[in-house]
mmCIF file of C-alpha atoms in Angstrom:
data_model
loop_
_atom_site.group_PDB
_atom_site.id
_atom_site.type_symbol
_atom_site.label_atom_id
_atom_site.label_comp_id
_atom_site.label_asym_id
_atom_site.label_seq_id
_atom_site.Cartn_x
_atom_site.Cartn_y
_atom_site.Cartn_z
ATOM 1 C CA MET A 1 99.476 -23.382 113.318
ATOM 2 C CA LEU A 2 102.655 -23.031 115.655
ATOM 3 C CA LEU A 3 105.939 -21.369 114.359
ATOM 4 C CA ALA A 4 107.613 -24.061 115.542
ATOM 5 C CA THR A 5 106.427 -26.033 111.895
ATOM 6 C CA LYS A 6 108.276 -23.251 110.637
ATOM 7 C CA ILE A 7 111.739 -22.532 113.140
ATOM 8 C CA PRO A 8 114.888 -25.033 111.582
ATOM 9 C CA ILE A 9 114.875 -27.516 113.962
ATOM 10 C CA VAL A 10 118.616 -26.711 115.308
ATOM 11 C CA TYR A 11 116.457 -23.908 116.943
ATOM 12 C CA HIS A 12 114.509 -25.862 118.981
ATOM 13 C CA HIS A 13 116.514 -27.222 121.897
ATOM 14 C CA LEU A 14 117.460 -22.834 122.151
ATOM 15 C CA LEU A 15 114.392 -21.561 121.792
ATOM 16 C CA PRO A 16 111.781 -23.270 123.390
ATOM 17 C CA ALA A 17 109.891 -20.493 123.790
ATOM 18 C CA LEU A 18 109.686 -19.387 120.091
ATOM 19 C CA LEU A 19 107.862 -23.280 119.096
ATOM 20 C CA ASP A 20 104.705 -22.757 120.632
ATOM 21 C CA ILE A 21 104.064 -19.436 118.955
ATOM 22 C CA GLU A 22 100.377 -19.671 117.464
ATOM 23 C CA ILE A 23 100.576 -17.967 113.585
ATOM 24 C CA PRO A 24 98.200 -18.232 111.073
ATOM 25 C CA GLU A 25 98.874 -20.517 108.222
ATOM 26 C CA GLU A 26 100.483 -18.339 105.061
ATOM 27 C CA ARG A 27 98.108 -19.836 102.654
ATOM 28 C CA LEU A 28 98.673 -17.377 100.077
ATOM 29 C CA ALA A 29 102.111 -18.014 99.617
ATOM 30 C CA ASN A 30 102.794 -21.580 98.957
ATOM 31 C CA CYS A 31 105.739 -21.988 97.609
ATOM 32 C CA SER A 32 105.069 -26.055 96.097
ATOM 33 C CA ASP A 33 102.523 -23.926 93.723
ATOM 34 C CA CYS A 34 104.591 -20.940 93.066
ATOM 35 C CA ASN A 35 102.727 -17.278 92.753
ATOM 36 C CA LEU A 36 105.640 -15.941 90.842
ATOM 37 C CA CYS A 37 105.071 -19.085 88.103
ATOM 38 C CA GLN A 38 101.506 -18.795 87.453
ATOM 39 C CA THR A 39 101.574 -17.919 83.769
ATOM 40 C CA PRO A 40 104.097 -19.191 81.321
ATOM 41 C CA LYS A 41 105.376 -16.007 80.528
ATOM 42 C CA SER A 42 106.467 -15.340 83.977
ATOM 43 C CA PRO A 43 110.502 -14.309 84.137
ATOM 44 C CA TYR A 44 110.561 -16.365 87.461
ATOM 45 C CA LEU A 45 109.883 -19.469 85.747
ATOM 46 C CA LYS A 46 113.227 -20.766 86.749
ATOM 47 C CA ALA A 47 114.609 -19.033 89.554
ATOM 48 C CA LYS A 48 110.735 -18.805 91.847
ATOM 49 C CA CYS A 49 111.945 -15.932 94.488
ATOM 50 C CA CYS A 50 115.454 -17.611 94.705
ATOM 51 C CA ASN A 51 117.432 -15.054 93.059
ATOM 52 C CA TYR A 52 119.325 -14.649 96.648
ATOM 53 C CA HIS A 53 122.753 -16.305 97.617
ATOM 54 C CA PRO A 54 121.967 -17.066 101.076
ATOM 55 C CA VAL A 55 124.428 -16.608 103.773
ATOM 56 C CA GLN A 56 125.043 -20.036 105.417
ATOM 57 C CA PRO A 57 126.863 -19.900 108.808
ATOM 58 C CA ASN A 58 129.198 -22.615 110.218
ATOM 59 C CA PHE A 59 126.713 -24.572 111.908
ATOM 60 C CA LEU A 60 124.041 -25.216 109.528
ATOM 61 C CA VAL A 61 126.899 -25.894 106.867
ATOM 62 C CA GLY A 62 127.780 -28.432 109.380
ATOM 63 C CA ALA A 63 124.346 -29.695 109.871
ATOM 64 C CA LEU A 64 124.799 -30.212 106.668
ATOM 65 C CA LEU A 65 127.017 -32.324 106.433
ATOM 66 C CA THR A 66 126.392 -33.935 109.195
ATOM 67 C CA ASP A 67 122.876 -34.824 108.430
ATOM 68 C CA GLU A 68 122.475 -38.096 106.889
ATOM 69 C CA ASP A 69 119.323 -38.268 105.501
ATOM 70 C CA PRO A 70 119.231 -39.269 102.230
ATOM 71 C CA GLY A 71 116.623 -36.615 101.172
ATOM 72 C CA LEU A 72 120.053 -33.968 101.939
ATOM 73 C CA ALA A 73 121.876 -35.920 99.454
ATOM 74 C CA GLU A 74 121.715 -32.904 96.813
ATOM 75 C CA GLY A 75 122.245 -30.099 99.403
ATOM 76 C CA ARG A 76 125.767 -31.988 101.078
ATOM 77 C CA LYS A 77 126.801 -32.113 96.982
ATOM 78 C CA ARG A 78 126.041 -28.422 96.482
ATOM 79 C CA ILE A 79 127.485 -27.250 100.164
ATOM 80 C CA LEU A 80 130.758 -29.629 98.861
ATOM 81 C CA GLU A 81 130.726 -27.603 95.544
ATOM 82 C CA GLN A 82 130.769 -24.217 97.314
ATOM 83 C CA LEU A 83 133.479 -25.495 99.506
ATOM 84 C CA GLN A 84 135.006 -25.596 96.517
ATOM 85 C CA CYS A 85 135.167 -21.534 96.006
ATOM 86 C CA GLY A 86 137.595 -20.020 98.433
ATOM 87 C CA GLU A 87 136.272 -16.711 98.510
ATOM 88 C CA LYS A 88 132.844 -17.961 99.789
ATOM 89 C CA VAL A 89 134.542 -20.276 102.458
ATOM 90 C CA SER A 90 135.334 -18.601 106.169
ATOM 91 C CA LYS A 91 135.343 -20.025 109.963
ATOM 92 C CA LEU A 92 132.389 -18.037 109.649
ATOM 93 C CA GLY A 93 130.226 -20.226 106.834
ATOM 94 C CA LEU A 94 129.725 -19.832 103.401
ATOM 95 C CA LYS A 95 128.546 -16.411 101.321
ATOM 96 C CA PRO A 96 128.150 -14.934 98.116
ATOM 97 C CA ASP A 97 131.764 -14.140 96.488
ATOM 98 C CA ALA A 98 132.392 -10.220 95.417
ATOM 99 C CA ALA A 99 131.345 -11.155 91.668
ATOM 100 C CA TYR A 100 127.462 -11.989 92.752
ATOM 101 C CA SER A 101 127.412 -9.064 95.290
ATOM 102 C CA SER A 102 128.738 -6.309 92.521
ATOM 103 C CA ASN A 103 126.237 -8.237 90.419
ATOM 104 C CA GLN A 104 123.520 -8.291 92.437
ATOM 105 C CA ASN A 105 123.839 -4.841 93.564
ATOM 106 C CA ARG A 106 123.741 -3.379 89.733
ATOM 107 C CA ILE A 107 120.482 -5.337 88.879
ATOM 108 C CA LEU A 108 119.010 -3.608 92.060
ATOM 109 C CA THR A 109 119.448 -0.572 92.121
ATOM 110 C CA GLN A 110 118.237 -0.149 88.294
ATOM 111 C CA ASP A 111 114.961 0.925 87.499
ATOM 112 C CA GLN A 112 112.848 -1.049 86.733
ATOM 113 C CA ALA A 113 109.898 -2.942 88.111
ATOM 114 C CA PHE A 114 111.045 -6.779 86.890
ATOM 115 C CA GLN A 115 113.808 -8.217 86.257
ATOM 116 C CA THR A 116 114.517 -9.744 83.443
ATOM 117 C CA ARG A 117 114.743 -14.088 82.697
ATOM 118 C CA GLU A 118 118.702 -14.013 82.204
ATOM 119 C CA GLU A 119 119.191 -11.528 85.492
ATOM 120 C CA LEU A 120 117.132 -13.927 87.512
ATOM 121 C CA GLU A 121 119.190 -16.976 86.268
ATOM 122 C CA THR A 122 122.804 -14.977 87.098
ATOM 123 C CA GLN A 123 121.161 -14.528 90.534
ATOM 124 C CA LEU A 124 119.730 -18.553 91.017
ATOM 125 C CA CYS A 125 120.256 -19.538 94.687
ATOM 126 C CA PRO A 126 123.426 -22.159 94.326
ATOM 127 C CA TYR A 127 120.632 -24.280 96.421
ATOM 128 C CA TYR A 128 118.000 -24.330 94.235
ATOM 129 C CA ASP A 129 117.356 -27.609 92.636
ATOM 130 C CA GLN A 130 114.287 -27.606 90.104
ATOM 131 C CA GLY A 131 111.986 -25.418 92.280
ATOM 132 C CA ASN A 132 112.941 -26.857 95.206
ATOM 133 C CA CYS A 133 115.593 -26.092 97.802
ATOM 134 C CA SER A 134 118.035 -28.427 98.317
ATOM 135 C CA VAL A 135 118.547 -27.201 101.543
ATOM 136 C CA TRP A 136 115.559 -26.319 103.139
ATOM 137 C CA LYS A 137 115.801 -28.441 106.744
ATOM 138 C CA TYR A 138 118.920 -26.270 107.336
ATOM 139 C CA ARG A 139 118.175 -22.977 105.539
ATOM 140 C CA GLU A 140 119.047 -19.733 106.844
ATOM 141 C CA HIS A 141 117.115 -16.202 108.160
ATOM 142 C CA LEU A 142 115.806 -14.949 105.219
ATOM 143 C CA CYS A 143 114.566 -18.114 103.538
ATOM 144 C CA VAL A 144 112.499 -19.116 106.894
ATOM 145 C CA THR A 145 110.586 -15.719 106.956
ATOM 146 C CA TYR A 146 110.215 -15.254 103.819
ATOM 147 C CA PHE A 147 106.900 -14.779 101.999
ATOM 148 C CA CYS A 148 105.723 -12.789 99.326
ATOM 149 C CA SER A 149 102.771 -12.984 100.365
ATOM 150 C CA SER A 150 101.256 -12.672 103.859
ATOM 151 C CA ILE A 151 97.774 -13.633 104.747
ATOM 152 C CA GLY A 152 98.233 -10.875 107.184
ATOM 153 C CA GLY A 153 99.081 -8.009 105.549
ATOM 154 C CA LYS A 154 101.399 -5.229 106.551
ATOM 155 C CA ASN A 155 101.109 -7.273 110.283
ATOM 156 C CA GLY A 156 102.242 -10.678 108.713
ATOM 157 C CA HIS A 157 105.071 -8.454 107.205
ATOM 158 C CA LEU A 158 106.028 -6.949 110.300
ATOM 159 C CA PHE A 159 105.997 -10.047 112.395
ATOM 160 C CA TRP A 160 108.099 -12.048 109.913
ATOM 161 C CA ARG A 161 110.414 -9.418 109.912
ATOM 162 C CA LYS A 162 111.367 -8.887 113.418
ATOM 163 C CA LEU A 163 111.463 -13.132 113.166
ATOM 164 C CA ASP A 164 114.152 -12.518 110.638
ATOM 165 C CA ALA A 165 116.024 -9.999 112.363
ATOM 166 C CA LEU A 166 116.042 -11.924 115.659
ATOM 167 C CA LEU A 167 117.330 -15.464 113.491
ATOM 168 C CA LYS A 168 119.873 -12.958 111.538
ATOM 169 C CA THR A 169 121.242 -11.958 115.011
ATOM 170 C CA LEU A 170 121.842 -15.273 116.496
ATOM 171 C CA GLU A 171 122.934 -16.929 113.661
ATOM 172 C CA ASP A 172 125.853 -14.098 113.486
ATOM 173 C CA GLN A 173 126.477 -14.455 116.975
ATOM 174 C CA LEU A 174 126.331 -18.515 116.835
ATOM 175 C CA ALA A 175 128.798 -18.222 114.024
ATOM 176 C CA GLU A 176 131.090 -15.561 115.908
ATOM 177 C CA TYR A 177 130.568 -17.904 119.196
ATOM 178 C CA VAL A 178 131.669 -21.125 117.752
ATOM 179 C CA GLY A 179 134.624 -19.431 115.669
ATOM 180 C CA GLY A 180 136.078 -18.163 118.552
ATOM 181 C CA GLN A 181 135.825 -21.756 120.431
ATOM 182 C CA LEU A 182 137.115 -23.670 117.736
ATOM 183 C CA LYS A 183 141.020 -23.388 117.293
ATOM 184 C CA GLY A 184 143.108 -25.174 114.298
ATOM 185 C CA SER A 185 143.846 -25.173 111.343
ATOM 186 C CA PHE A 186 140.656 -24.832 108.215
ATOM 187 C CA ASP A 187 143.544 -25.015 104.864
ATOM 188 C CA THR A 188 142.533 -27.974 103.109
ATOM 189 C CA LEU A 189 139.224 -29.126 102.746
ATOM 190 C CA ALA A 190 138.943 -32.301 105.017
ATOM 191 C CA GLU A 191 140.287 -29.375 107.830
ATOM 192 C CA GLN A 192 137.342 -27.170 106.978
ATOM 193 C CA LEU A 193 134.541 -29.821 106.489
ATOM 194 C CA ALA A 194 135.590 -31.371 110.625
ATOM 195 C CA TYR A 195 135.499 -27.574 111.466
ATOM 196 C CA PHE A 196 132.023 -27.339 110.399
ATOM 197 C CA LYS A 197 130.599 -30.669 111.778
ATOM 198 C CA LYS A 198 132.478 -29.350 115.058
ATOM 199 C CA SER A 199 130.536 -25.951 114.690
ATOM 200 C CA TYR A 200 127.139 -28.143 114.268
ATOM 201 C CA ASP A 201 128.380 -30.020 117.410
ATOM 202 C CA LEU A 202 128.746 -27.427 119.487
ATOM 203 C CA VAL A 203 125.768 -25.461 119.035
ATOM 204 C CA GLN A 204 123.227 -29.276 119.005
ATOM 205 C CA ASN A 205 125.124 -29.389 122.959
ATOM 206 C CA MET A 206 124.634 -26.017 123.637
ATOM 207 C CA SER A 207 122.186 -25.657 126.424
ATOM 208 C CA PRO A 208 118.884 -22.505 126.840
ATOM 209 C CA GLU A 209 120.758 -21.336 129.598
ATOM 210 C CA GLN A 210 124.377 -21.153 127.684
ATOM 211 C CA PHE A 211 122.769 -19.516 124.565
ATOM 212 C CA GLU A 212 121.423 -17.261 126.721
ATOM 213 C CA LYS A 213 123.939 -15.671 128.713
ATOM 214 C CA ASN A 214 126.590 -16.267 125.410
ATOM 215 C CA ILE A 215 124.181 -15.521 122.495
ATOM 216 C CA CYS A 216 121.282 -13.518 123.545
ATOM 217 C CA GLU A 217 121.110 -11.758 126.442
ATOM 218 C CA ASN A 218 117.792 -9.720 126.298
ATOM 219 C CA LEU A 219 115.719 -12.905 124.598
ATOM 220 C CA SER A 220 113.105 -12.413 126.630
ATOM 221 C CA GLU A 221 112.746 -9.155 125.676
ATOM 222 C CA GLU A 222 112.307 -10.165 121.709
ATOM 223 C CA ILE A 223 110.386 -13.126 122.280
ATOM 224 C CA LYS A 224 107.812 -10.532 124.049
ATOM 225 C CA GLN A 225 107.940 -8.791 121.212
ATOM 226 C CA LEU A 226 107.649 -11.219 119.064
ATOM 227 C CA LYS A 227 104.736 -12.829 120.766
ATOM 228 C CA GLU A 228 102.945 -9.234 120.482
ATOM 229 C CA LEU A 229 103.274 -9.198 116.594
ATOM 230 C CA ALA A 230 102.391 -12.501 116.326
ATOM 231 C CA LEU A 231 98.837 -11.595 118.085
ATOM 232 C CA ALA A 232 98.611 -8.535 116.004
ATOM 233 C CA PHE A 233 98.870 -10.843 112.795
ATOM 234 C CA ARG A 234 96.181 -13.939 114.400
ATOM 235 C CA GLN A 235 94.070 -10.736 114.790
ATOM 236 C CA HIS A 236 94.532 -8.842 110.909
ATOM 237 C CA ALA A 237 94.568 -12.337 109.387
ATOM 238 C CA PHE A 238 92.718 -11.561 105.791
ATOM 239 C CA PRO A 239 89.461 -13.414 106.012
ATOM 240 C CA GLU A 240 89.000 -16.339 104.080
ATOM 241 C CA TYR A 241 85.860 -14.447 101.773
ATOM 242 C CA LEU A 242 85.804 -10.664 101.099
ATOM 243 C CA SER A 243 84.004 -8.396 99.259
ATOM 244 C CA PHE A 244 82.871 -4.720 98.940
ATOM 245 C CA PRO A 245 80.203 -3.109 101.005
ATOM 246 C CA LYS A 246 77.036 -2.135 98.795
ATOM 247 C CA GLU A 247 77.299 1.176 100.489
ATOM 248 C CA ILE A 248 80.365 2.264 98.651
ATOM 249 C CA GLU A 249 80.563 4.991 95.767
ATOM 250 C CA ILE A 250 82.905 4.041 93.244
ATOM 251 C CA GLN A 251 83.699 7.113 90.618
ATOM 252 C CA ASN A 252 85.699 6.845 87.521
ATOM 253 C CA LEU A 253 88.197 9.927 87.870
ATOM 254 C CA GLY A 254 89.805 9.159 84.317
ATOM 255 C CA ASP A 255 93.109 8.767 83.409
ATOM 256 C CA HIS A 256 92.655 5.342 84.249
ATOM 257 C CA LYS A 257 92.251 6.098 88.268
ATOM 258 C CA ILE A 258 89.087 5.737 90.037
ATOM 259 C CA LEU A 259 87.990 7.034 93.341
ATOM 260 C CA LEU A 260 86.209 4.894 96.308
ATOM 261 C CA ARG A 261 84.252 5.919 99.225
ATOM 262 C CA LEU A 262 82.447 5.349 102.653
ATOM 263 C CA ASP A 263 81.449 7.594 104.665
ATOM 264 C CA ASP A 264 84.116 10.015 105.333
ATOM 265 C CA LYS A 265 87.133 7.794 103.929
ATOM 266 C CA GLU A 266 87.904 8.101 100.443
ATOM 267 C CA THR A 267 90.730 6.066 98.806
ATOM 268 C CA GLU A 268 92.470 6.266 94.637
ATOM 269 C CA ILE A 269 93.323 3.719 93.029
ATOM 270 C CA SER A 270 93.813 2.459 89.956
ATOM 271 C CA ALA A 271 91.834 0.884 87.117
ATOM 272 C CA VAL A 272 93.960 -2.129 86.847
ATOM 273 C CA VAL A 273 93.641 -2.739 90.796
ATOM 274 C CA TYR A 274 90.391 -2.092 90.363
ATOM 275 C CA SER A 275 89.742 -4.865 88.068
ATOM 276 C CA LEU A 276 91.451 -6.969 90.604
ATOM 277 C CA LEU A 277 89.945 -5.578 93.632
ATOM 278 C CA ARG A 278 86.511 -6.468 92.011
ATOM 279 C CA LEU A 279 87.215 -10.249 92.027
ATOM 280 C CA PHE A 280 86.265 -9.951 95.822
ATOM 281 C CA ASP A 281 82.390 -10.605 95.420
ATOM 282 C CA GLY A 282 82.117 -12.878 98.208
ATOM 283 C CA LYS A 283 81.699 -16.132 96.339
ATOM 284 C CA ARG A 284 85.800 -16.085 95.217
ATOM 285 C CA SER A 285 87.714 -17.075 98.010
ATOM 286 C CA THR A 286 90.548 -14.127 99.134
ATOM 287 C CA SER A 287 93.374 -17.013 97.771
ATOM 288 C CA GLU A 288 91.993 -17.252 94.817
ATOM 289 C CA VAL A 289 91.418 -13.725 93.817
ATOM 290 C CA PHE A 290 95.489 -13.280 95.194
ATOM 291 C CA ARG A 291 95.976 -16.343 92.474
ATOM 292 C CA LYS A 292 94.259 -14.505 89.544
ATOM 293 C CA ALA A 293 96.053 -11.139 90.371
ATOM 294 C CA PHE A 294 99.648 -13.395 91.038
ATOM 295 C CA SER A 295 99.340 -14.325 86.873
ATOM 296 C CA VAL A 296 100.037 -10.966 86.141
ATOM 297 C CA LEU A 297 102.350 -10.615 88.697
ATOM 298 C CA TYR A 298 100.376 -8.165 90.537
ATOM 299 C CA ASN A 299 101.154 -8.797 94.554
ATOM 300 C CA LEU A 300 97.736 -7.594 96.142
ATOM 301 C CA ASN A 301 98.772 -7.632 99.938
ATOM 302 C CA ASP A 302 99.126 -3.848 100.757
ATOM 303 C CA SER A 303 95.863 -3.059 98.339
ATOM 304 C CA VAL A 304 93.707 -5.415 100.541
ATOM 305 C CA ASP A 305 95.557 -4.289 103.794
ATOM 306 C CA GLU A 306 94.842 -0.537 103.023
ATOM 307 C CA LEU A 307 91.097 -1.209 101.525
ATOM 308 C CA ILE A 308 90.548 -3.442 104.908
ATOM 309 C CA GLY A 309 91.533 -0.827 107.040
ATOM 310 C CA LEU A 310 89.605 1.986 104.907
ATOM 311 C CA GLY A 311 86.566 -0.434 105.784
ATOM 312 C CA MET A 312 86.340 -0.874 101.879
ATOM 313 C CA LEU A 313 86.970 -4.750 101.852
ATOM 314 C CA ARG A 314 84.784 -6.796 104.236
ATOM 315 C CA GLU A 315 84.552 -10.248 105.420
ATOM 316 C CA GLU A 316 81.812 -11.960 103.721
ATOM 317 C CA LEU A 317 80.109 -14.372 106.090
ATOM 318 C CA MET B 1 96.269 -2.496 53.780
ATOM 319 C CA THR B 2 97.934 -2.090 57.214
ATOM 320 C CA ILE B 3 97.676 -5.595 59.464
ATOM 321 C CA TYR B 4 97.561 -5.486 63.768
ATOM 322 C CA GLN B 5 99.399 -7.593 65.540
ATOM 323 C CA ARG B 6 99.666 -8.219 69.370
ATOM 324 C CA ILE B 7 103.144 -7.768 70.962
ATOM 325 C CA PRO B 8 103.925 -11.202 71.571
ATOM 326 C CA ASP B 9 105.255 -11.107 75.272
ATOM 327 C CA LEU B 10 102.286 -9.407 77.293
ATOM 328 C CA ILE B 11 101.729 -11.633 80.249
ATOM 329 C CA THR B 12 97.771 -11.291 80.326
ATOM 330 C CA ALA B 13 94.302 -12.608 82.715
ATOM 331 C CA ALA B 14 90.703 -12.497 82.353
ATOM 332 C CA LEU B 15 88.856 -11.191 84.868
ATOM 333 C CA ASP B 16 85.319 -11.752 84.430
ATOM 334 C CA ASP B 17 84.683 -8.984 81.586
ATOM 335 C CA ASP B 18 88.080 -7.108 81.964
ATOM 336 C CA LEU B 19 91.318 -8.235 80.419
ATOM 337 C CA VAL B 20 94.548 -7.039 82.536
ATOM 338 C CA MET B 21 97.616 -6.778 80.735
ATOM 339 C CA LEU B 22 100.951 -6.949 82.135
ATOM 340 C CA ASP B 23 104.105 -5.187 80.011
ATOM 341 C CA ILE B 24 107.174 -7.049 81.837
ATOM 342 C CA GLU B 25 109.456 -4.787 80.148
ATOM 343 C CA LYS B 26 108.014 -1.638 80.661
ATOM 344 C CA GLY B 27 106.505 -2.449 84.259
ATOM 345 C CA LYS B 28 103.354 -1.459 83.135
ATOM 346 C CA TYR B 29 99.783 -2.568 83.892
ATOM 347 C CA PHE B 30 96.409 -2.080 81.265
ATOM 348 C CA SER B 31 93.179 -2.781 82.227
ATOM 349 C CA LEU B 32 90.818 -3.361 78.649
ATOM 350 C CA ASN B 33 87.432 -3.286 79.117
ATOM 351 C CA PRO B 34 85.217 -5.756 77.316
ATOM 352 C CA VAL B 35 84.867 -4.595 74.084
ATOM 353 C CA ALA B 36 88.751 -3.373 73.827
ATOM 354 C CA GLY B 37 89.719 -7.139 75.383
ATOM 355 C CA SER B 38 87.167 -8.458 72.553
ATOM 356 C CA ILE B 39 89.490 -6.480 69.934
ATOM 357 C CA TRP B 40 92.370 -7.679 71.599
ATOM 358 C CA ASP B 41 91.232 -11.412 71.367
ATOM 359 C CA LEU B 42 90.377 -10.417 67.830
ATOM 360 C CA LEU B 43 93.956 -9.797 67.375
ATOM 361 C CA GLU B 44 94.854 -13.266 68.198
ATOM 362 C CA THR B 45 95.739 -13.160 64.509
ATOM 363 C CA PRO B 46 96.816 -10.841 62.901
ATOM 364 C CA ARG B 47 93.732 -8.502 60.929
ATOM 365 C CA SER B 48 92.938 -5.084 59.100
ATOM 366 C CA GLU B 49 91.437 -2.485 60.418
ATOM 367 C CA ALA B 50 88.163 -3.559 58.039
ATOM 368 C CA GLU B 51 88.610 -7.407 59.278
ATOM 369 C CA LEU B 52 88.141 -6.401 63.046
ATOM 370 C CA ILE B 53 85.530 -3.591 62.631
ATOM 371 C CA ALA B 54 83.800 -6.619 60.640
ATOM 372 C CA ALA B 55 83.836 -9.157 63.101
ATOM 373 C CA LEU B 56 82.632 -6.897 65.925
ATOM 374 C CA MET B 57 79.842 -5.758 64.076
ATOM 375 C CA GLU B 58 78.676 -9.283 64.130
ATOM 376 C CA GLU B 59 79.436 -9.529 67.712
ATOM 377 C CA TYR B 60 77.826 -6.251 68.834
ATOM 378 C CA GLU B 61 74.738 -4.445 68.003
ATOM 379 C CA VAL B 62 76.337 -0.920 67.266
ATOM 380 C CA GLU B 63 76.222 1.332 64.368
ATOM 381 C CA SER B 64 79.363 0.903 61.647
ATOM 382 C CA GLU B 65 80.268 4.872 62.557
ATOM 383 C CA GLN B 66 80.597 4.047 66.113
ATOM 384 C CA CYS B 67 82.027 0.717 65.475
ATOM 385 C CA THR B 68 84.531 2.212 63.552
ATOM 386 C CA SER B 69 85.472 5.081 65.551
ATOM 387 C CA GLU B 70 86.071 3.299 69.021
ATOM 388 C CA THR B 71 88.262 0.480 66.690
ATOM 389 C CA GLN B 72 90.451 3.285 65.180
ATOM 390 C CA LEU B 73 90.625 4.956 68.936
ATOM 391 C CA PHE B 74 91.772 1.438 70.147
ATOM 392 C CA LEU B 75 94.245 0.996 67.856
ATOM 393 C CA ALA B 76 96.050 4.162 68.057
ATOM 394 C CA GLU B 77 96.286 4.119 71.853
ATOM 395 C CA MET B 78 97.687 0.340 71.886
ATOM 396 C CA LEU B 79 99.864 0.846 69.167
ATOM 397 C CA LYS B 80 100.726 4.701 71.021
ATOM 398 C CA LEU B 81 101.019 1.980 73.856
ATOM 399 C CA GLY B 82 103.173 -0.499 72.483
ATOM 400 C CA LEU B 83 101.136 -3.379 72.942
ATOM 401 C CA ILE B 84 100.310 -3.897 69.402
ATOM 402 C CA LYS B 85 102.211 -3.278 66.254
ATOM 403 C CA THR B 86 102.054 -3.051 62.498
ATOM 404 C CA ALA B 87 103.289 -6.447 60.560
#
């Protein structure tokens, strides 16, 4: 899969070197069939992972207001609603208000493994529309790069985190640059709409050379690092079928702990994780086993990554 | 006579012979072996200890004493973990 399919179109003319980076398809995380919504008792049913308020930079707000695609009608409506919330609006774009941020900090610093349904609903993204994203075409950096589970395990997550950092920097710097270029009043809704649309025009008309000069001087170095991470991502993508090697020793340690030993390597896992990992019998696909684990809201990413690294899960050919 | 019943909000998944459960509130996972899983299945309908033992004796070839002892152990453990309650 080419990265072009993941990067919002607004960046395509500015970041041509990113577009043909090849990455594995993230088939363990399918938003249209959400991993977190596999059981009717999941607290995530009405939020999925969208318990996050994006920071939409000015030019992405402008893109949404400018694009007449009928499919974005709901997104435009939501943006206009956000523009009524004065505290959220600035020349840099739209952001959560203080009450939202304070509530989010309170929830995230609690010592609990899962959020309640009610907490998730207070944190719901303002652009979430019945299971879909109403601003998908012009979503911000985190929404581009977040996957609950990566087919590349930690190498996949490293790639996406690097791309996230790059896109965030570009969003922040583009928004600031636009703010510095555009003058005029920003008091009324009409003025704000005009401002945001001009923001988008500025970015649309920017050449790659202007972009590299004014926004991201070390772009070539960033892209080089991203390509290296994409290579590691491709090389370490989980195989379609996995199984335990026959020579692995399995010892029940009691107290719900299991020891796995192979040659000189050993690792201790919980009995629950062992029950889940036993589903890797070479006949069930990796996707299928991950889905089964998600039906109890367990993400096998780290466990599978570790065991593949130890040789305790191997590709079944 | 004590009647036992499941706590309603647990999330469960059957994995071949095992049953994995998640208590969302406590953020804890549990794994039940096949026999414990059978008891859990039987508790879909609230039951007394005697009813559970009778149902298990029909399903498994096991001595009554062993079945009683294991059922009692299971019920005590599940009560302690907060996965079942008495009606």
